[in-house]
mmCIF file of C-alpha atoms in Angstrom:
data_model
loop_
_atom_site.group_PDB
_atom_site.id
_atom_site.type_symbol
_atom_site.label_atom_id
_atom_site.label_comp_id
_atom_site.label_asym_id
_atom_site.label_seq_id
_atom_site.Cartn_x
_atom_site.Cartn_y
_atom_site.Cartn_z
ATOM 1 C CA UNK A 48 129.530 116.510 128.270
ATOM 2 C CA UNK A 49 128.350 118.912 124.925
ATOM 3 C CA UNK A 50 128.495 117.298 121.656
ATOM 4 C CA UNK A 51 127.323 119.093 119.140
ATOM 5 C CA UNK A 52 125.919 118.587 115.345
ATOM 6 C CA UNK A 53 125.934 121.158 112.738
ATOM 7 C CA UNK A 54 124.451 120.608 109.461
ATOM 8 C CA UNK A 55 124.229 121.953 106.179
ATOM 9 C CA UNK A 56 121.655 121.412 103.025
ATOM 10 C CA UNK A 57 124.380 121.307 100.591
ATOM 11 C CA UNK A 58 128.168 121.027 100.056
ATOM 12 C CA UNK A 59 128.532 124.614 98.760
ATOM 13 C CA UNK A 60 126.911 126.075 101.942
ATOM 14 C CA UNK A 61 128.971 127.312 105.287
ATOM 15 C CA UNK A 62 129.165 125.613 108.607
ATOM 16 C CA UNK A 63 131.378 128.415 110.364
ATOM 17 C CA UNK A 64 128.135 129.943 111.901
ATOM 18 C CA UNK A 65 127.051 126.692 113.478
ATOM 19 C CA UNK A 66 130.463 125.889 114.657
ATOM 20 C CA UNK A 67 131.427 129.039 116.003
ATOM 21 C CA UNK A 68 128.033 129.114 118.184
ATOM 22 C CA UNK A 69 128.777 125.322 118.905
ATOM 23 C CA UNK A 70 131.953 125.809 120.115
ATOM 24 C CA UNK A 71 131.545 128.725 122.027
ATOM 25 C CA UNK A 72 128.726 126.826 123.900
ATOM 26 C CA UNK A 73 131.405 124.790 125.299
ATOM 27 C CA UNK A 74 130.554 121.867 122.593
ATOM 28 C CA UNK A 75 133.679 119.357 123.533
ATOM 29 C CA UNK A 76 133.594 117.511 120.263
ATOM 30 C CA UNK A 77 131.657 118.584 116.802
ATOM 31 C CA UNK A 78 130.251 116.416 114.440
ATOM 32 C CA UNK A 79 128.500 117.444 110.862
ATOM 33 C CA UNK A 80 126.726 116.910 108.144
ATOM 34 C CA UNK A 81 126.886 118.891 104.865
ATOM 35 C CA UNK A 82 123.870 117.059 103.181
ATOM 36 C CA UNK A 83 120.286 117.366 102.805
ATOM 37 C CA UNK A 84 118.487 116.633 106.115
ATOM 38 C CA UNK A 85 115.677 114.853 103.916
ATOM 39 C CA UNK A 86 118.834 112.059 103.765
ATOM 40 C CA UNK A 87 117.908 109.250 106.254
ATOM 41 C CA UNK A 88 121.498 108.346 106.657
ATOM 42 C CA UNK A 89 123.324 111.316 108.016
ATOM 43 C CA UNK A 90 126.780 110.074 108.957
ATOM 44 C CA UNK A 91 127.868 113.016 111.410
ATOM 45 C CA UNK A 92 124.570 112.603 112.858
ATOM 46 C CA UNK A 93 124.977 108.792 113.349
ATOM 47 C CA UNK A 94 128.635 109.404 114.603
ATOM 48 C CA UNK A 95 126.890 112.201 117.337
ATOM 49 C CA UNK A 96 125.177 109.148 118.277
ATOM 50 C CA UNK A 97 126.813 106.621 118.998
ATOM 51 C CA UNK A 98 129.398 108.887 120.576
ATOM 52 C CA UNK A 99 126.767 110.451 123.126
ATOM 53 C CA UNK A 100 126.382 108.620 126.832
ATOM 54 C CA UNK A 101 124.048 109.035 129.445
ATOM 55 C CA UNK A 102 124.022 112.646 130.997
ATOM 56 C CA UNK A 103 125.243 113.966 127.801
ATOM 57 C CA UNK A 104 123.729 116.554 126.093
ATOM 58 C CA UNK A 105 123.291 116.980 122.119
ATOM 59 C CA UNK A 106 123.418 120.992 121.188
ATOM 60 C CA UNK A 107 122.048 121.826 118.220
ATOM 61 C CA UNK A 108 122.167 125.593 116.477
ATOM 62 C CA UNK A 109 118.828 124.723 115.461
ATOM 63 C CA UNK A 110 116.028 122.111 115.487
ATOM 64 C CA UNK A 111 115.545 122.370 111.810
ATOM 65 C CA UNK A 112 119.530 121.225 111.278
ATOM 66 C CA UNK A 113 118.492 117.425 114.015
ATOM 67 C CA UNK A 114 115.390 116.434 112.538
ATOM 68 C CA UNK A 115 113.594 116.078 108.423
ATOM 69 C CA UNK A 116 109.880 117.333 109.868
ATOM 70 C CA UNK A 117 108.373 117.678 113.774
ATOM 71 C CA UNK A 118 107.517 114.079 113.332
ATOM 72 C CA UNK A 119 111.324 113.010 112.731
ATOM 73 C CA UNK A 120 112.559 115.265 115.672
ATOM 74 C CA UNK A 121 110.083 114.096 118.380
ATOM 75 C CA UNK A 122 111.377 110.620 117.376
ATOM 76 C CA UNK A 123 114.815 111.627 117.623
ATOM 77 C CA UNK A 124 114.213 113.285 120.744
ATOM 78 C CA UNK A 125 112.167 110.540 122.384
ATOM 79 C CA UNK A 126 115.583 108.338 121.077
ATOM 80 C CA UNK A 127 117.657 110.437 123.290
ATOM 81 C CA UNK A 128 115.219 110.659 126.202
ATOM 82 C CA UNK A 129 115.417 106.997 126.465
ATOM 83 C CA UNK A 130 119.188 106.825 126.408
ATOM 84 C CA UNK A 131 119.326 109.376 129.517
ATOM 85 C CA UNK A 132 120.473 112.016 126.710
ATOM 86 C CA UNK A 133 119.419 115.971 126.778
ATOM 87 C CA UNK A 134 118.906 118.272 123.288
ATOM 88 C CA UNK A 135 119.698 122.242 123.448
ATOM 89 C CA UNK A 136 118.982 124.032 121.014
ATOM 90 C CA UNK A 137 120.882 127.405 120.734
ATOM 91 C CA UNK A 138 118.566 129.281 118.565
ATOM 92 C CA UNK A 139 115.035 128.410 120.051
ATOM 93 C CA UNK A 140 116.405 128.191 123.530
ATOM 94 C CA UNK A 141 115.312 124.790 124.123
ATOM 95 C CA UNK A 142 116.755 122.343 126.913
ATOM 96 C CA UNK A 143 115.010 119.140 127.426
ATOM 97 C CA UNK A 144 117.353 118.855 130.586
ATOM 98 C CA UNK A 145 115.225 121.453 132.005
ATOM 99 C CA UNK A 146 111.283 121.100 133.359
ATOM 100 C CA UNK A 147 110.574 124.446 130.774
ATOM 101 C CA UNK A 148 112.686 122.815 128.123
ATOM 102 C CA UNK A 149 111.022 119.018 128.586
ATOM 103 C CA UNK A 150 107.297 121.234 128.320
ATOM 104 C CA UNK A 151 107.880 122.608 125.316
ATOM 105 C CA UNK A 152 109.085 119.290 123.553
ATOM 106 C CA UNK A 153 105.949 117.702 124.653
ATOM 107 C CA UNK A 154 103.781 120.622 123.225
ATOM 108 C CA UNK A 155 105.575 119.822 120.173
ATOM 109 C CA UNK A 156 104.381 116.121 119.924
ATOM 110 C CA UNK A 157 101.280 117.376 120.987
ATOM 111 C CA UNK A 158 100.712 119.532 118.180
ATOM 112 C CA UNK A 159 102.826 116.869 115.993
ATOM 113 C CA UNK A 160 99.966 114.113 117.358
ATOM 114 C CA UNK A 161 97.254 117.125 116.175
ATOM 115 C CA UNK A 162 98.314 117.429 113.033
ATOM 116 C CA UNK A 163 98.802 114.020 111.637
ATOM 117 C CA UNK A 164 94.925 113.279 113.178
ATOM 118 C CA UNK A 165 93.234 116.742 111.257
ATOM 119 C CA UNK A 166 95.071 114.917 107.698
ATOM 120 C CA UNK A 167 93.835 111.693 108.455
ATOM 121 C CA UNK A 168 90.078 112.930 109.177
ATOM 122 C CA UNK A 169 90.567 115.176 105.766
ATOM 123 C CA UNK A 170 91.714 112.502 104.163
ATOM 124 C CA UNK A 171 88.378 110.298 105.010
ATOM 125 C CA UNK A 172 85.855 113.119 104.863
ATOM 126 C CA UNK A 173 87.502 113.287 101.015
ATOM 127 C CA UNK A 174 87.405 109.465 100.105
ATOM 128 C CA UNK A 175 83.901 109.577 101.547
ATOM 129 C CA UNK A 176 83.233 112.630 99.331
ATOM 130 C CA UNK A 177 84.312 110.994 96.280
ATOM 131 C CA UNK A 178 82.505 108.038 97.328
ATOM 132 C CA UNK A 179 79.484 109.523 97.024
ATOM 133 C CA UNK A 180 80.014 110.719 93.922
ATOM 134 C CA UNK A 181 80.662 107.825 92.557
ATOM 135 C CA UNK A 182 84.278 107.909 92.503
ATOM 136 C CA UNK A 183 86.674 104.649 93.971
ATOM 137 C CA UNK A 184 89.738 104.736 95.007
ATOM 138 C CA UNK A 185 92.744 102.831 94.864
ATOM 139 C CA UNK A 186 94.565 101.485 91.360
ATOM 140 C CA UNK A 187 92.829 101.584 88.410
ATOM 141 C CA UNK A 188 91.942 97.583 87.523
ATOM 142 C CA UNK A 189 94.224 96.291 85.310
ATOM 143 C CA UNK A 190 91.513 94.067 83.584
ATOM 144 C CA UNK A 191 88.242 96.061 81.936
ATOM 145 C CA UNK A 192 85.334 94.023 81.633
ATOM 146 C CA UNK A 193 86.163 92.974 77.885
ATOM 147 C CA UNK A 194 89.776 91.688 78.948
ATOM 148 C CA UNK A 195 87.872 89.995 82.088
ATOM 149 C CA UNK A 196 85.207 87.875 79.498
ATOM 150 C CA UNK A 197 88.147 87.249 77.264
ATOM 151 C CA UNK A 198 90.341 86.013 80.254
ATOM 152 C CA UNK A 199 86.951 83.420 81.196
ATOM 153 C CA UNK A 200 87.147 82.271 77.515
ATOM 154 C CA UNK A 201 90.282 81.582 77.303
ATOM 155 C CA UNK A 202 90.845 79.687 80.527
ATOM 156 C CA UNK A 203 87.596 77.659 79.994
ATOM 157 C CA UNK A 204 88.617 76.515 76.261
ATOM 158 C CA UNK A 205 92.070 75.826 78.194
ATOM 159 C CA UNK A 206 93.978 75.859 74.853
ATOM 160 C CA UNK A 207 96.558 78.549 76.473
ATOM 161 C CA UNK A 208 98.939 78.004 79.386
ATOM 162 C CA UNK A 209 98.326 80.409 82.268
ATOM 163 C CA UNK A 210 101.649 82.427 81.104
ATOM 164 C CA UNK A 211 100.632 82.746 77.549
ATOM 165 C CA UNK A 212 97.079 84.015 78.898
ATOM 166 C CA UNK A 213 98.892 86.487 80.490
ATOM 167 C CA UNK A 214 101.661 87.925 78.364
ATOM 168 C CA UNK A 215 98.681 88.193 75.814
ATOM 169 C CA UNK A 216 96.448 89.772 78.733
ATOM 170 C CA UNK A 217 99.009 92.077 80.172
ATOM 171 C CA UNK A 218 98.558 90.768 83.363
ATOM 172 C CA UNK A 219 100.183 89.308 86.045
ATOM 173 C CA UNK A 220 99.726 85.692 86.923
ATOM 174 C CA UNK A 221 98.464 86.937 90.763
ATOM 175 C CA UNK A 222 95.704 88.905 88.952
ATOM 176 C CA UNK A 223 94.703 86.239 87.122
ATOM 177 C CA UNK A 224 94.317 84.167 89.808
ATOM 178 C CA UNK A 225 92.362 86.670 91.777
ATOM 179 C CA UNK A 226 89.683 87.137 88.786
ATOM 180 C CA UNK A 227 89.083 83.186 88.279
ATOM 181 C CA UNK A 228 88.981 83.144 92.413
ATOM 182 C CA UNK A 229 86.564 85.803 92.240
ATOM 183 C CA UNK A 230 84.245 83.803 89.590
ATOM 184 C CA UNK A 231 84.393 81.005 91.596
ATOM 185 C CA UNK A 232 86.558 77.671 91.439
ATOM 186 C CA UNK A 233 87.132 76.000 88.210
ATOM 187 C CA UNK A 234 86.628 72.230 88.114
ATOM 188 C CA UNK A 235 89.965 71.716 86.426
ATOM 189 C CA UNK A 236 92.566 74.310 86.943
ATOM 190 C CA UNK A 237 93.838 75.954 84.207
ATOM 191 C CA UNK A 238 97.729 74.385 83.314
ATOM 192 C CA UNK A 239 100.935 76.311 83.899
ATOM 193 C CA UNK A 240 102.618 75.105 80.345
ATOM 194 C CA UNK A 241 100.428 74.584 77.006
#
């Protein structure tokens, strides 16, 4: 059996395109979506779902309206794969029930697989860049070396409580903890309450 989904971007925008070319595909039942596809939760699209069986097919007017980004799709795709379920898609002609249709898909994770490898090595070559430069990355420490010596002082004269150290520090209790850890053990720990 044909199910198809049609989805919009936005609740001001037609579906009658989608549904005519669904329909006359020989689509048996319809489900939609007039939301943005950047939406995890798509309701039609859950409903097209659970409603598909094995042998089934899921006809789309186009793979832009199934899946947020390639990455979203293939995952989508490999969903229904597993389930025994084909995708059409009217407007690329694309049927993963076919040997053409399943080559295509997997050029399309290839390519997916390609790209997400050429941002991660950019991504490297440009921390390593800034490394070299001097530059870290990461979150900027909350505690400069001033707020570090006064954080030493005033856990060593252990007049404050650990929560009074911090509300006058700015800091976390976790981040203290992590600075004394990283001096080295204190002989007495510090105490919770003044």
């Amino acid at each position: 059996m044909r199910i198809g989904y049609a989805r919009v971007s936005s609740v001001d925008q037609n579906l009658e395109l989608q549904l005519d070319a669904l329909e006359a595909d020989g689509c048996g039942r319809i489900f939609q979506d007039k939301l943005s596809g950047a939406q995890a939760q798509r309701p039609g699209l859950g409903g097209a779902l659970d409603h598909l069986r094995a042998g089934d097919t899921l006809v789309v007017w186009r793979l832009d309206r199934l899946g947020r980004s390639l990455k979203n799709l293939i995952e989508v795709v490999g969903l229904l794969d597993e389930r025994g379920i084909g995708l059409r898609s009217l407007h690329e002609a694309i049927d993963t029930t076919t040997s053409t249709g399943r080559l295509v898909f997997q050029i399309f994770g290839a390519l997916a697989e390609f790209e997400r490898n050429l941002i991660r090595e950019r991504t490297l070559a440009g921390l390593q860049a800034a490394r070299a430069r001097g530059r870290v990355g990461g979150r900027p420490r909350r505690l400069d070396d001033e707020k570090l010596e006064l954080l030493y002082k005033l856990c060593d004269e252990r007049e404050q409580s650990i929560p009074a150290i911090c509300r006058l520090l700015g800091i976390s209790k976790p981040t203290l903890y992590r600075a004394l850890a990283r001096r080295g053990a204190l002989s007495q720990p510090v105490s919770e309450t003044a």
